[in-house]
mmCIF file of N, CA and C in Angstrom:
data_model
loop_
_atom_site.group_PDB
_atom_site.id
_atom_site.type_symbol
_atom_site.label_atom_id
_atom_site.label_comp_id
_atom_site.label_asym_id
_atom_site.label_seq_id
_atom_site.Cartn_x
_atom_site.Cartn_y
_atom_site.Cartn_z
ATOM 1 N N MET M 1 110.571 100.649 142.430
ATOM 2 C CA MET M 1 109.386 100.258 141.520
ATOM 3 C C MET M 1 109.673 100.853 140.052
ATOM 4 N N GLY M 2 110.340 101.986 140.197
ATOM 5 C CA GLY M 2 110.535 102.683 138.822
ATOM 6 C C GLY M 2 111.569 101.810 137.881
ATOM 7 N N GLN M 3 112.500 101.335 138.732
ATOM 8 C CA GLN M 3 113.722 100.614 137.872
ATOM 9 C C GLN M 3 113.164 99.319 137.186
ATOM 10 N N ILE M 4 112.194 98.583 137.821
ATOM 11 C CA ILE M 4 111.494 97.421 137.196
ATOM 12 C C ILE M 4 110.771 97.913 135.891
ATOM 13 N N LEU M 5 109.928 99.103 136.145
ATOM 14 C CA LEU M 5 109.234 99.463 135.025
ATOM 15 C C LEU M 5 110.157 100.018 133.685
ATOM 16 N N GLY M 6 111.363 100.272 134.140
ATOM 17 C CA GLY M 6 112.268 100.977 133.090
ATOM 18 C C GLY M 6 113.142 99.676 132.272
ATOM 19 N N LEU M 7 113.048 98.525 132.650
ATOM 20 C CA LEU M 7 113.790 97.458 132.012
ATOM 21 C C LEU M 7 113.601 97.320 130.515
ATOM 22 N N HIS M 8 114.247 97.197 129.692
ATOM 23 C CA HIS M 8 113.942 96.980 128.186
ATOM 24 C C HIS M 8 113.003 95.700 127.859
ATOM 25 N N TYR M 9 113.041 94.757 128.508
ATOM 26 C CA TYR M 9 112.289 93.631 128.216
ATOM 27 C C TYR M 9 110.754 93.797 128.630
ATOM 28 N N LEU M 10 110.368 94.808 129.037
ATOM 29 C CA LEU M 10 109.020 95.216 129.487
ATOM 30 C C LEU M 10 108.296 96.177 128.294
ATOM 31 N N ASN M 11 109.254 96.497 127.304
ATOM 32 C CA ASN M 11 108.881 97.301 126.160
ATOM 33 C C ASN M 11 108.546 96.326 124.874
ATOM 34 N N PRO M 12 107.189 96.515 124.494
ATOM 35 C CA PRO M 12 106.868 95.549 123.371
ATOM 36 C C PRO M 12 107.642 95.818 122.066
ATOM 37 N N PHE M 13 108.313 96.889 121.792
ATOM 38 C CA PHE M 13 109.128 97.272 120.644
ATOM 39 C C PHE M 13 110.529 96.415 120.736
ATOM 40 N N TRP M 14 110.946 96.285 121.982
ATOM 41 C CA TRP M 14 112.187 95.570 122.295
ATOM 42 C C TRP M 14 111.732 94.065 121.798
ATOM 43 N N TRP M 15 110.821 93.399 122.012
ATOM 44 C CA TRP M 15 110.140 92.231 121.876
ATOM 45 C C TRP M 15 109.939 91.950 120.298
ATOM 46 N N VAL M 16 109.597 92.971 119.381
ATOM 47 C CA VAL M 16 109.407 93.124 118.207
ATOM 48 C C VAL M 16 110.837 92.968 117.646
ATOM 49 N N GLY M 17 111.624 93.825 118.156
ATOM 50 C CA GLY M 17 113.187 93.834 117.532
ATOM 51 C C GLY M 17 113.898 92.575 117.655
ATOM 52 N N VAL M 18 113.689 91.810 118.917
ATOM 53 C CA VAL M 18 114.227 90.541 119.265
ATOM 54 C C VAL M 18 113.862 89.521 118.114
ATOM 55 N N ALA M 19 112.326 89.551 117.802
ATOM 56 C CA ALA M 19 111.666 88.721 116.794
ATOM 57 C C ALA M 19 112.302 88.797 115.609
ATOM 58 N N ILE M 20 112.382 90.160 115.076
ATOM 59 C CA ILE M 20 112.904 90.531 113.772
ATOM 60 C C ILE M 20 114.243 89.942 113.594
ATOM 61 N N LEU M 21 114.966 90.163 114.693
ATOM 62 C CA LEU M 21 116.591 89.702 114.758
ATOM 63 C C LEU M 21 116.479 88.502 114.498
ATOM 64 N N GLY M 22 115.919 87.500 115.355
ATOM 65 C CA GLY M 22 115.786 86.186 115.297
ATOM 66 C C GLY M 22 115.238 85.627 113.817
ATOM 67 N N PHE M 23 114.357 86.226 113.301
ATOM 68 C CA PHE M 23 113.847 85.892 112.016
ATOM 69 C C PHE M 23 114.953 85.957 111.053
ATOM 70 N N LYS M 24 115.636 87.075 111.002
ATOM 71 C CA LYS M 24 116.798 87.439 110.154
ATOM 72 C C LYS M 24 117.658 86.285 110.296
ATOM 73 N N LEU M 25 118.200 85.938 111.676
ATOM 74 C CA LEU M 25 119.185 84.806 111.925
ATOM 75 C C LEU M 25 118.918 83.592 111.407
ATOM 76 N N PHE M 26 117.430 83.272 111.473
ATOM 77 C CA PHE M 26 117.046 81.820 110.895
ATOM 78 C C PHE M 26 116.937 81.856 109.448
ATOM 79 N N ALA M 27 116.784 82.929 108.557
ATOM 80 C CA ALA M 27 116.838 82.985 107.397
ATOM 81 C C ALA M 27 118.244 82.728 106.829
ATOM 82 N N LEU M 28 119.263 83.480 107.600
ATOM 83 C CA LEU M 28 120.658 83.378 107.239
ATOM 84 C C LEU M 28 121.201 82.034 107.351
ATOM 85 N N ILE M 29 120.846 81.269 108.533
ATOM 86 C CA ILE M 29 121.330 80.158 108.772
ATOM 87 C C ILE M 29 120.788 79.159 107.740
ATOM 88 N N ASP M 30 119.418 79.402 107.245
ATOM 89 C CA ASP M 30 118.963 78.345 106.514
ATOM 90 C C ASP M 30 119.529 78.562 105.110
ATOM 91 N N ALA M 31 119.964 79.814 104.631
ATOM 92 C CA ALA M 31 120.409 79.889 103.352
ATOM 93 C C ALA M 31 121.790 79.333 103.448
ATOM 94 N N ALA M 32 122.644 79.432 104.586
ATOM 95 C CA ALA M 32 123.973 78.867 104.443
ATOM 96 C C ALA M 32 124.009 77.145 104.560
ATOM 97 N N VAL M 33 122.826 76.524 105.046
ATOM 98 C CA VAL M 33 123.025 75.040 104.980
ATOM 99 C C VAL M 33 122.408 74.487 103.806
ATOM 100 N N ARG M 34 121.839 75.338 102.874
ATOM 101 C CA ARG M 34 121.397 74.592 101.645
ATOM 102 C C ARG M 34 122.274 74.581 100.839
ATOM 103 N N ARG M 35 122.359 73.720 99.636
ATOM 104 C CA ARG M 35 123.312 73.313 98.709
ATOM 105 C C ARG M 35 123.280 74.362 97.693
ATOM 106 N N GLU M 36 124.388 74.772 97.027
ATOM 107 C CA GLU M 36 124.643 75.767 95.972
ATOM 108 C C GLU M 36 123.896 75.287 94.744
ATOM 109 N N ASP M 37 124.027 74.010 94.367
ATOM 110 C CA ASP M 37 123.437 73.717 93.019
ATOM 111 C C ASP M 37 121.784 73.634 93.073
ATOM 112 N N ALA M 38 121.271 73.662 94.260
ATOM 113 C CA ALA M 38 119.798 73.718 94.451
ATOM 114 C C ALA M 38 119.319 75.322 94.073
ATOM 115 N N TYR M 39 120.138 76.374 94.184
ATOM 116 C CA TYR M 39 119.645 77.440 94.037
ATOM 117 C C TYR M 39 119.680 77.760 92.594
ATOM 118 N N ARG M 40 120.665 77.049 91.862
ATOM 119 C CA ARG M 40 120.655 77.299 90.377
ATOM 120 C C ARG M 40 119.692 76.654 89.772
ATOM 121 N N ALA M 41 119.154 75.149 90.241
ATOM 122 C CA ALA M 41 118.305 74.324 89.916
ATOM 123 C C ALA M 41 116.950 74.841 90.147
ATOM 124 N N ALA M 42 116.594 75.680 91.084
ATOM 125 C CA ALA M 42 115.445 76.439 91.376
ATOM 126 C C ALA M 42 115.095 77.480 90.614
ATOM 127 N N ASP M 43 116.337 77.917 89.923
ATOM 128 C CA ASP M 43 116.238 79.366 89.005
ATOM 129 C C ASP M 43 116.003 80.497 90.059
ATOM 130 N N LYS M 44 116.893 80.508 90.933
ATOM 131 C CA LYS M 44 117.097 81.525 92.066
ATOM 132 C C LYS M 44 118.177 82.226 91.901
ATOM 133 N N LYS M 45 118.305 83.379 92.663
ATOM 134 C CA LYS M 45 119.758 84.026 92.939
ATOM 135 C C LYS M 45 120.844 83.071 93.475
ATOM 136 N N THR M 46 121.875 83.234 93.302
ATOM 137 C CA THR M 46 123.194 82.427 94.017
ATOM 138 C C THR M 46 122.952 82.215 95.496
ATOM 139 N N LYS M 47 123.677 81.391 95.897
ATOM 140 C CA LYS M 47 123.725 81.287 97.289
ATOM 141 C C LYS M 47 124.694 82.231 98.154
ATOM 142 N N GLY M 48 125.543 82.656 97.348
ATOM 143 C CA GLY M 48 126.398 83.871 97.758
ATOM 144 C C GLY M 48 125.743 84.939 97.766
ATOM 145 N N PHE M 49 124.704 85.485 96.765
ATOM 146 C CA PHE M 49 123.904 86.611 96.784
ATOM 147 C C PHE M 49 123.019 86.543 98.034
ATOM 148 N N TRP M 50 122.387 85.523 98.190
ATOM 149 C CA TRP M 50 121.517 85.488 99.449
ATOM 150 C C TRP M 50 122.387 85.670 100.902
ATOM 151 N N LEU M 51 123.423 84.902 100.730
ATOM 152 C CA LEU M 51 124.134 85.040 102.164
ATOM 153 C C LEU M 51 124.554 86.315 102.250
ATOM 154 N N ALA M 52 125.009 87.333 101.321
ATOM 155 C CA ALA M 52 125.464 88.678 101.256
ATOM 156 C C ALA M 52 124.330 89.241 101.748
ATOM 157 N N ILE M 53 123.279 89.085 101.210
ATOM 158 C CA ILE M 53 121.947 90.091 101.713
ATOM 159 C C ILE M 53 121.534 89.796 102.914
ATOM 160 N N LEU M 54 121.334 88.609 103.451
ATOM 161 C CA LEU M 54 120.624 88.303 104.602
ATOM 162 C C LEU M 54 121.743 88.574 105.667
ATOM 163 N N GLY M 55 123.195 88.212 105.344
ATOM 164 C CA GLY M 55 124.212 88.469 106.401
ATOM 165 C C GLY M 55 124.440 90.001 106.505
ATOM 166 N N ALA M 56 124.247 90.781 105.521
ATOM 167 C CA ALA M 56 124.282 92.422 105.689
ATOM 168 C C ALA M 56 123.033 92.830 106.488
ATOM 169 N N ALA M 57 121.878 92.353 106.204
ATOM 170 C CA ALA M 57 120.651 92.522 107.190
ATOM 171 C C ALA M 57 120.962 92.361 108.547
ATOM 172 N N PHE M 58 121.375 91.144 108.777
ATOM 173 C CA PHE M 58 121.554 90.675 109.991
ATOM 174 C C PHE M 58 122.763 91.414 110.791
ATOM 175 N N GLY M 59 123.817 91.725 110.245
ATOM 176 C CA GLY M 59 124.861 92.412 110.783
ATOM 177 C C GLY M 59 124.793 93.981 110.947
ATOM 178 N N LEU M 60 123.761 94.416 109.983
ATOM 179 C CA LEU M 60 123.516 95.975 110.194
ATOM 180 C C LEU M 60 122.653 96.111 111.495
ATOM 181 N N ASP M 61 121.836 95.174 111.700
ATOM 182 C CA ASP M 61 120.655 95.314 112.754
ATOM 183 C C ASP M 61 121.470 95.032 114.086
ATOM 184 N N LEU M 62 122.613 94.229 114.072
ATOM 185 C CA LEU M 62 123.462 93.993 115.254
ATOM 186 C C LEU M 62 124.101 95.202 115.487
ATOM 187 N N LEU M 63 124.571 95.822 114.318
ATOM 188 C CA LEU M 63 125.647 96.872 114.526
ATOM 189 C C LEU M 63 124.851 98.306 114.991
ATOM 190 N N PHE M 64 123.661 98.504 114.513
ATOM 191 C CA PHE M 64 123.137 99.748 114.599
ATOM 192 C C PHE M 64 121.798 99.629 115.319
ATOM 193 N N GLY M 65 121.241 98.375 115.585
ATOM 194 C CA GLY M 65 120.105 98.034 116.374
ATOM 195 C C GLY M 65 118.781 97.966 115.648
ATOM 196 N N VAL M 66 117.900 97.437 115.997
ATOM 197 C CA VAL M 66 116.518 97.144 115.230
ATOM 198 C C VAL M 66 115.797 98.358 115.634
ATOM 199 N N ASP M 67 115.341 99.097 114.791
ATOM 200 C CA ASP M 67 114.447 100.106 114.791
ATOM 201 C C ASP M 67 113.408 100.206 113.872
ATOM 202 N N LEU M 68 112.297 99.548 114.201
ATOM 203 C CA LEU M 68 111.357 99.249 113.179
ATOM 204 C C LEU M 68 110.553 100.390 112.691
ATOM 205 N N LEU M 69 110.465 101.307 113.432
ATOM 206 C CA LEU M 69 109.771 102.765 112.882
ATOM 207 C C LEU M 69 110.671 103.739 112.130
ATOM 208 N N TYR M 70 111.824 103.921 112.261
ATOM 209 C CA TYR M 70 112.620 104.924 111.573
ATOM 210 C C TYR M 70 113.819 104.344 110.783
ATOM 211 N N SER M 71 114.153 103.048 110.970
ATOM 212 C CA SER M 71 115.190 102.712 110.022
ATOM 213 C C SER M 71 114.926 102.014 108.776
ATOM 214 N N PHE M 72 115.409 102.477 107.737
ATOM 215 C CA PHE M 72 115.233 101.968 106.408
ATOM 216 C C PHE M 72 115.932 100.614 106.301
ATOM 217 N N LEU M 73 117.055 100.641 106.712
ATOM 218 C CA LEU M 73 118.016 99.309 106.732
ATOM 219 C C LEU M 73 117.232 98.289 107.485
ATOM 220 N N THR M 74 116.472 98.446 108.659
ATOM 221 C CA THR M 74 115.903 97.183 109.123
ATOM 222 C C THR M 74 114.754 96.843 108.314
ATOM 223 N N ILE M 75 114.048 97.566 107.803
ATOM 224 C CA ILE M 75 112.865 97.351 106.983
ATOM 225 C C ILE M 75 113.321 96.769 105.755
ATOM 226 N N ALA M 76 114.238 97.185 105.008
ATOM 227 C CA ALA M 76 114.856 96.609 103.892
ATOM 228 C C ALA M 76 115.309 95.247 104.137
ATOM 229 N N GLY M 77 116.082 94.898 105.426
ATOM 230 C CA GLY M 77 116.539 93.772 105.629
ATOM 231 C C GLY M 77 115.345 92.785 106.094
ATOM 232 N N LEU M 78 114.356 93.213 106.620
ATOM 233 C CA LEU M 78 113.374 92.374 106.990
ATOM 234 C C LEU M 78 112.449 91.841 105.566
ATOM 235 N N VAL M 79 112.234 92.741 104.570
ATOM 236 C CA VAL M 79 111.771 92.370 103.391
ATOM 237 C C VAL M 79 112.562 91.572 102.579
ATOM 238 N N ALA M 80 113.972 91.652 102.588
ATOM 239 C CA ALA M 80 114.676 90.442 102.055
ATOM 240 C C ALA M 80 114.533 89.289 102.652
ATOM 241 N N ALA M 81 114.541 88.983 104.072
ATOM 242 C CA ALA M 81 114.485 87.760 104.801
ATOM 243 C C ALA M 81 113.057 87.225 104.386
ATOM 244 N N ILE M 82 112.010 88.065 104.395
ATOM 245 C CA ILE M 82 110.625 87.667 104.041
ATOM 246 C C ILE M 82 110.674 86.750 102.408
ATOM 247 N N VAL M 83 111.095 87.530 101.701
ATOM 248 C CA VAL M 83 111.429 87.034 100.184
ATOM 249 C C VAL M 83 111.935 85.885 100.238
ATOM 250 N N TYR M 84 113.145 85.779 100.976
ATOM 251 C CA TYR M 84 113.764 84.475 101.061
ATOM 252 C C TYR M 84 112.880 83.263 101.472
ATOM 253 N N MET M 85 112.246 83.686 102.586
ATOM 254 C CA MET M 85 111.362 82.738 103.189
ATOM 255 C C MET M 85 110.326 82.289 102.538
ATOM 256 N N VAL M 86 109.586 83.234 101.591
ATOM 257 C CA VAL M 86 108.375 82.760 101.056
ATOM 258 C C VAL M 86 108.468 82.494 99.558
ATOM 259 N N ASP M 87 109.626 82.792 98.901
ATOM 260 C CA ASP M 87 109.973 82.504 97.767
ATOM 261 C C ASP M 87 111.057 81.487 97.322
ATOM 262 N N VAL M 88 112.020 81.708 97.945
ATOM 263 C CA VAL M 88 113.568 80.903 97.569
ATOM 264 C C VAL M 88 113.345 79.585 98.404
ATOM 265 N N ARG M 89 113.235 79.799 99.742
ATOM 266 C CA ARG M 89 113.390 78.579 100.688
ATOM 267 C C ARG M 89 112.334 77.344 100.211
ATOM 268 N N PRO M 90 111.003 77.790 99.894
ATOM 269 C CA PRO M 90 110.132 76.594 99.389
ATOM 270 C C PRO M 90 110.616 75.931 98.065
ATOM 271 N N ALA M 91 111.119 76.725 97.273
ATOM 272 C CA ALA M 91 111.590 76.110 95.825
ATOM 273 C C ALA M 91 112.666 75.231 96.155
ATOM 274 N N ILE M 92 113.680 75.795 97.009
ATOM 275 C CA ILE M 92 114.953 74.884 97.306
ATOM 276 C C ILE M 92 114.652 73.488 98.177
ATOM 277 N N LYS M 93 113.672 73.896 98.903
ATOM 278 C CA LYS M 93 113.140 72.740 100.036
ATOM 279 C C LYS M 93 112.372 71.810 99.117
ATOM 280 N N GLU M 94 111.750 72.226 98.249
ATOM 281 C CA GLU M 94 111.074 70.886 97.273
ATOM 282 C C GLU M 94 112.025 70.209 96.332
ATOM 283 N N LEU M 95 113.025 70.957 95.929
ATOM 284 C CA LEU M 95 113.991 70.130 95.247
ATOM 285 C C LEU M 95 114.828 69.201 95.959
ATOM 286 N N THR M 96 115.349 69.738 97.275
ATOM 287 C CA THR M 96 116.124 68.816 98.006
ATOM 288 C C THR M 96 115.386 67.974 98.960
ATOM 289 N N SER M 97 114.187 67.871 99.039
ATOM 290 C CA SER M 97 113.566 66.845 100.025
ATOM 291 C C SER M 97 113.725 65.630 99.478
ATOM 292 N N ARG M 98 113.513 64.581 100.271
ATOM 293 C CA ARG M 98 113.507 63.175 99.881
ATOM 294 C C ARG M 98 112.664 62.753 98.766
ATOM 295 N N GLY M 99 113.230 61.984 98.009
ATOM 296 C CA GLY M 99 112.166 61.358 96.968
ATOM 297 C C GLY M 99 112.407 62.425 95.620
ATOM 298 N N GLY M 100 113.276 63.516 95.825
ATOM 299 C CA GLY M 100 113.489 64.343 94.516
ATOM 300 C C GLY M 100 112.357 65.300 94.107
ATOM 301 N N GLY M 101 111.535 65.505 95.026
ATOM 302 C CA GLY M 101 110.479 66.394 94.604
ATOM 303 C C GLY M 101 109.298 66.509 95.560
ATOM 304 N N GLY M 102 109.668 66.086 96.581
ATOM 305 C CA GLY M 102 108.544 66.088 97.659
ATOM 306 C C GLY M 102 107.501 64.797 97.714
ATOM 307 N N ASP M 103 106.511 65.126 98.489
ATOM 308 C CA ASP M 103 105.578 63.867 98.805
ATOM 309 C C ASP M 103 104.785 63.761 97.531
ATOM 310 N N ARG M 104 104.879 62.607 96.851
ATOM 311 C CA ARG M 104 104.145 62.092 95.512
ATOM 312 C C ARG M 104 103.284 61.176 95.725
ATOM 313 N N ARG M 105 102.959 60.805 97.000
ATOM 314 C CA ARG M 105 101.890 59.662 97.174
ATOM 315 C C ARG M 105 100.651 59.813 96.423
ATOM 316 N N ASN M 106 99.952 61.164 96.824
ATOM 317 C CA ASN M 106 98.875 61.553 96.275
ATOM 318 C C ASN M 106 98.975 62.393 94.916
ATOM 319 N N MET M 107 99.605 62.063 94.128
ATOM 320 C CA MET M 107 99.808 62.889 92.881
ATOM 321 C C MET M 107 99.321 62.095 91.793
ATOM 322 N N GLY M 108 98.207 62.675 90.739
ATOM 323 C CA GLY M 108 97.691 62.273 89.700
ATOM 324 C C GLY M 108 98.352 62.702 88.585
ATOM 325 N N PRO M 109 98.110 62.330 87.366
ATOM 326 C CA PRO M 109 98.790 62.920 86.116
ATOM 327 C C PRO M 109 98.672 64.399 85.835
ATOM 328 N N TYR M 110 97.692 64.947 86.622
ATOM 329 C CA TYR M 110 97.537 66.419 86.552
ATOM 330 C C TYR M 110 97.552 67.204 87.647
ATOM 331 N N GLY M 111 98.240 66.513 88.794
ATOM 332 C CA GLY M 111 98.419 67.358 90.121
ATOM 333 C C GLY M 111 97.994 66.359 91.134
ATOM 334 N N PRO M 112 97.944 66.906 92.245
ATOM 335 C CA PRO M 112 97.273 66.366 93.512
ATOM 336 C C PRO M 112 95.928 65.891 93.445
ATOM 337 N N TRP M 113 95.475 64.962 94.070
ATOM 338 C CA TRP M 113 94.126 64.309 94.067
ATOM 339 C C TRP M 113 93.602 64.159 95.566
#
């Protein structure tokens, strides 16, 4: 019975670490599939910059492990992935979506209605 309770997947911090690693991987893959010119058009840092930051964040977590409580590298990488997902990704997605700027069916001269 003690061996069952000692498994890593029963530890909630292990699940948080897996979720953080998955989130960083998703951000890295998303940054890799976006076009280079969309980054410049959205007035954001270059694609190479984001790939380097997100790749380093993901790679360091794979190398040293995800430690949310004590590792500065894990937290810094998580902040970088969050910044990419809430700032850079929506700006690029809006520029590269079909129609050249998103859904404009309900757009008036001064914005949505």
